[in-house]
Every structure is written in C-alpha cells, then in structure tokens.
C-alpha cells in the first residue's frame, strides 16, 4: 500500500503532504534454508530489489520527494552510485518535476544508468568519484535552490526506518543479527534507528547486533582509515567518505555488532551462491552481506542457531554485466533434435 500509507502515523507527514505513492516497501522477507543450514543459522533475506525502482532507495525517496513538493521545490538533485539516481528519477517522473543526477563517469552499473535515462532525468557524468559528485550536488542544491534528495536529506533516513519495522512485524521480533552493506552509511543508521523505535513502541523486546559489511577496496568504516580512492566491483558501495559515518559507528557500537570487509571475489561467490542455491538474484553490493556471514562462519565467529537477516538492497538485474562475466556461457547448438539431445546429456 505504499510506505506513506502503511506507516503514515509514524512519519512526519500531515494533510498538507502530497500522498506520493509508487507502492514501495512491503518487500518480501524470504527464508533461505539451503544456505542457512550450511552456515548453521536461520537465514532470512529482505528483498529490497522488489521495490518499484529495484532498490531500497525508494523507501526513503518517497518521503523526501513528498516533503520537497510540500516545501514548494521545483526540481530535484542528487549524486549517486546508481540506485539513488534511479529512484529519484522515478519519483520525479511520477510527480512531474525535473531531476538532475550526478554520476561518477563510467562507474555506474548499466541497468541503473538505463533507469535514470528512461525515467527522463538529466544525467550528468562527473569525471570524479561519488564523493566528489556529492560535493558538487550539494553546491548545486544551494546555488540553484534544487531539493537535495541524497541521504543528507533527513527524510530519506526517517523513511528508510520502515524496513526495520517490516522485519519486526514479519518475524514478530528482531533478528539476532542484522547484516547490511555499507556505502554512504545511511541505511545501517536508518535500520538501527528503526529497530530502536520499534522497541520503544513496545513491539520487540531485544535489539539486533548490527553487522555492517564494506568492500575491501572501499572500507573507511571497517578499517577506521580514510579511503580517498575507493575501488570495488560492487559499484553501489564504491564510496570513500560516508556522510553518515558517525551514526553508523554508534549503531554498530551500541548494538554490540561489528564492521567487516569482504573481497570482490567473496562478493561474486556470494552472488552466485544466492542466485544458484536460493533463487535470489541480488546486485553485488547486496551480496556483500552473505559474503560477510560466510567469512564470520569460517572464522567460527558466527553464533550457531542465530536468526540473521541480510538486507539485499538492490536487484541483480541492475548489473547484468557483472553477472554475465562470471556465469557460464550458453550451450550453442544447431537446430536439430540430435544436437539438443547431446546438449541435454
Ligand atoms: C544496492 O545510489 O549510495 O550505506 O548513490 O545502491 O545507505 O549508502 C547506493 C548505496 C547498499 C549502501 N546497497 O547504502 C547511491 C548509493 C546498494 C546501494 C548501498 C547502496 P548506504
């Protein structure tokens, strides 16, 4: 029914707030027994790739755009590694305002670029990384009076808390471990705030441990060191200077959780594992979560029997190039039944 309708009572909206709705949220929480059994845990995946633009960004974008309209904004701007731009472009199109998106040139997955273009955003490819594009977008927002819809916009984080509320409602409790990929660190901050809200409303007794996973080449929070030149195949989280670093660090500390890193190889293995052994196709950044759990299990640091939720933040179809590059090639045959029989054997 859309996030503003389902959770309106708990969000900062009034009668004056436009009821923007692309039926975002209410995504599936799926139990993955084959992989979970192997790890010795009860494994659940929150399929955020089932949102209208194919990523978790829609949860926060719906409120950010509704409030921008309420405040009289005439146009939106954002910088993005891809998913924020796809989401902003979709909501801008839906409500009929222009949208400018700044992307790190050549470093955005194909599907996300296709989305921003076809939704009709003005796409600007910046010769720099995401962190630089974000600085430029902030300047443009101030100079031109454009509504900034990156997660520096507080409404984004507030509305992304709904993901945690849904998990608690589905499970009837919080998980023991909440495992989430970390880039700009907005989502881990939002989920932690969401779990704490749900507890203070009396909906759950215990809070989860927050486990934030970064790619090894873009891991400022996991290493505690600045990362001026982030690099990873998981382009969504190719971020060196996370805006929400502080709140993410306290989320992990307060919850007794941890940050960890995974390599690109481990991410790709996890992607294949999720697709071929659970029927769930998520983009590389999302698969860092499973890679992180596998790493913990190998180090014997995964509490056996624990209930773990991995947030699969974006749809695998967003990045077909990466999937095809590691997949087997199709078997080619002529057009005879004999050849087909041979191919089937
Ligand atoms: C699939 O789109 O930053 O830690 O500009 O697309 O809240 O930043 C995307 C981030 C995880 C990290 N998974 O979330 C952008 C952008 C996917 C993502 C993240 C992103 P944050």
PDB file of C-alpha atoms and ligand atoms in Angstrom, residues 54-57 78-86 102-103 112 130 150-151 156-157 160 180-189 214 235-239 242 244 283-286 311-315 318, ligand 1:
ATOM      1  CA  UNK A  54      14.586  -2.080  -7.838  1.00  0.00           C
ATOM      2  CA  UNK A  55      16.337  -0.918  -4.671  1.00  0.00           C
ATOM      3  CA  UNK A  56      15.797   0.123  -1.031  1.00  0.00           C
ATOM      4  CA  UNK A  57      16.229   3.765  -2.014  1.00  0.00           C
ATOM      5  CA  UNK A  78      21.298  14.079  -6.267  1.00  0.00           C
ATOM      6  CA  UNK A  79      24.682  12.455  -6.682  1.00  0.00           C
ATOM      7  CA  UNK A  80      24.654   8.703  -6.926  1.00  0.00           C
ATOM      8  CA  UNK A  81      26.494   5.449  -7.444  1.00  0.00           C
ATOM      9  CA  UNK A  82      23.346   4.495  -9.376  1.00  0.00           C
ATOM     10  CA  UNK A  83      20.421   3.459  -7.215  1.00  0.00           C
ATOM     11  CA  UNK A  84      19.659   6.831  -5.658  1.00  0.00           C
ATOM     12  CA  UNK A  85      19.565   8.342  -9.138  1.00  0.00           C
ATOM     13  CA  UNK A  86      17.253   5.608 -10.444  1.00  0.00           C
ATOM     14  CA  UNK A 102      25.336  13.455 -10.994  1.00  0.00           C
ATOM     15  CA  UNK A 103      27.037  10.113 -11.597  1.00  0.00           C
ATOM     16  CA  UNK A 112      20.848   1.917 -13.207  1.00  0.00           C
ATOM     17  CA  UNK A 130      30.895   9.542  -5.931  1.00  0.00           C
ATOM     18  CA  UNK A 150      20.681  12.232  -1.129  1.00  0.00           C
ATOM     19  CA  UNK A 151      20.657  10.703   2.343  1.00  0.00           C
ATOM     20  CA  UNK A 156      15.397   9.759   3.470  1.00  0.00           C
ATOM     21  CA  UNK A 157      16.741   8.163   6.660  1.00  0.00           C
ATOM     22  CA  UNK A 160      14.127   4.046   5.405  1.00  0.00           C
ATOM     23  CA  UNK A 180      23.721  -4.893   5.769  1.00  0.00           C
ATOM     24  CA  UNK A 181      26.060  -3.481   3.096  1.00  0.00           C
ATOM     25  CA  UNK A 182      27.563  -0.101   3.957  1.00  0.00           C
ATOM     26  CA  UNK A 183      28.422   2.644   1.483  1.00  0.00           C
ATOM     27  CA  UNK A 184      27.348   6.125   2.493  1.00  0.00           C
ATOM     28  CA  UNK A 185      26.159   4.508   5.755  1.00  0.00           C
ATOM     29  CA  UNK A 186      22.630   5.910   5.658  1.00  0.00           C
ATOM     30  CA  UNK A 187      20.806   2.605   5.571  1.00  0.00           C
ATOM     31  CA  UNK A 188      22.581   0.998   8.538  1.00  0.00           C
ATOM     32  CA  UNK A 189      21.837   4.180  10.513  1.00  0.00           C
ATOM     33  CA  UNK A 214      32.073  -2.992   3.271  1.00  0.00           C
ATOM     34  CA  UNK A 235      29.993  -0.016  -7.634  1.00  0.00           C
ATOM     35  CA  UNK A 236      26.954   0.792  -5.469  1.00  0.00           C
ATOM     36  CA  UNK A 237      29.211   0.941  -2.393  1.00  0.00           C
ATOM     37  CA  UNK A 238      32.270   2.456  -4.079  1.00  0.00           C
ATOM     38  CA  UNK A 239      32.300   5.271  -1.509  1.00  0.00           C
ATOM     39  CA  UNK A 242      30.460   8.148   4.113  1.00  0.00           C
ATOM     40  CA  UNK A 244      26.507   9.063   7.886  1.00  0.00           C
ATOM     41  CA  UNK A 283      23.364  -6.977  -7.128  1.00  0.00           C
ATOM     42  CA  UNK A 284      26.985  -7.297  -5.943  1.00  0.00           C
ATOM     43  CA  UNK A 285      26.813  -4.697  -3.147  1.00  0.00           C
ATOM     44  CA  UNK A 286      23.871  -6.545  -1.608  1.00  0.00           C
ATOM     45  CA  UNK A 311      19.298  -6.892   3.514  1.00  0.00           C
ATOM     46  CA  UNK A 312      19.544  -7.494  -0.231  1.00  0.00           C
ATOM     47  CA  UNK A 313      19.452  -3.821  -1.087  1.00  0.00           C
ATOM     48  CA  UNK A 314      19.287  -3.956  -4.893  1.00  0.00           C
ATOM     49  CA  UNK A 315      18.053  -6.185  -7.703  1.00  0.00           C
ATOM     50  CA  UNK A 318      20.679  -3.740 -12.302  1.00  0.00           C
TER      51      UNK A 318
HETATM   52  C1  LIG B   1      22.472  -1.696  -3.679  1.00  0.00           C
HETATM   53  O1  LIG B   1      22.794   5.103  -5.009  1.00  0.00           O
HETATM   54  O2  LIG B   1      24.918   5.482  -2.349  1.00  0.00           O
HETATM   55  O3  LIG B   1      25.217   2.746   3.156  1.00  0.00           O
HETATM   56  O4  LIG B   1      24.135   6.746  -4.575  1.00  0.00           O
HETATM   57  O5  LIG B   1      22.874   1.069  -4.003  1.00  0.00           O
HETATM   58  O6  LIG B   1      22.945   3.732   2.815  1.00  0.00           O
HETATM   59  O7  LIG B   1      24.815   4.276   1.259  1.00  0.00           O
HETATM   60  C2  LIG B   1      23.818   3.499  -3.009  1.00  0.00           C
HETATM   61  C3  LIG B   1      24.139   2.735  -1.935  1.00  0.00           C
HETATM   62  C4  LIG B   1      23.933  -0.665  -0.492  1.00  0.00           C
HETATM   63  C5  LIG B   1      24.762   1.403   0.507  1.00  0.00           C
HETATM   64  N1  LIG B   1      23.399  -1.392  -1.473  1.00  0.00           N
HETATM   65  O8  LIG B   1      23.787   2.038   1.281  1.00  0.00           O
HETATM   66  C6  LIG B   1      23.664   5.627  -4.316  1.00  0.00           C
HETATM   67  C7  LIG B   1      24.188   4.897  -3.137  1.00  0.00           C
HETATM   68  C8  LIG B   1      23.058  -0.821  -2.635  1.00  0.00           C
HETATM   69  C9  LIG B   1      23.254   0.553  -2.835  1.00  0.00           C
HETATM   70  C10 LIG B   1      24.159   0.690  -0.639  1.00  0.00           C
HETATM   71  C11 LIG B   1      23.836   1.322  -1.809  1.00  0.00           C
HETATM   72  P1  LIG B   1      24.209   3.276   2.187  1.00  0.00           P
END
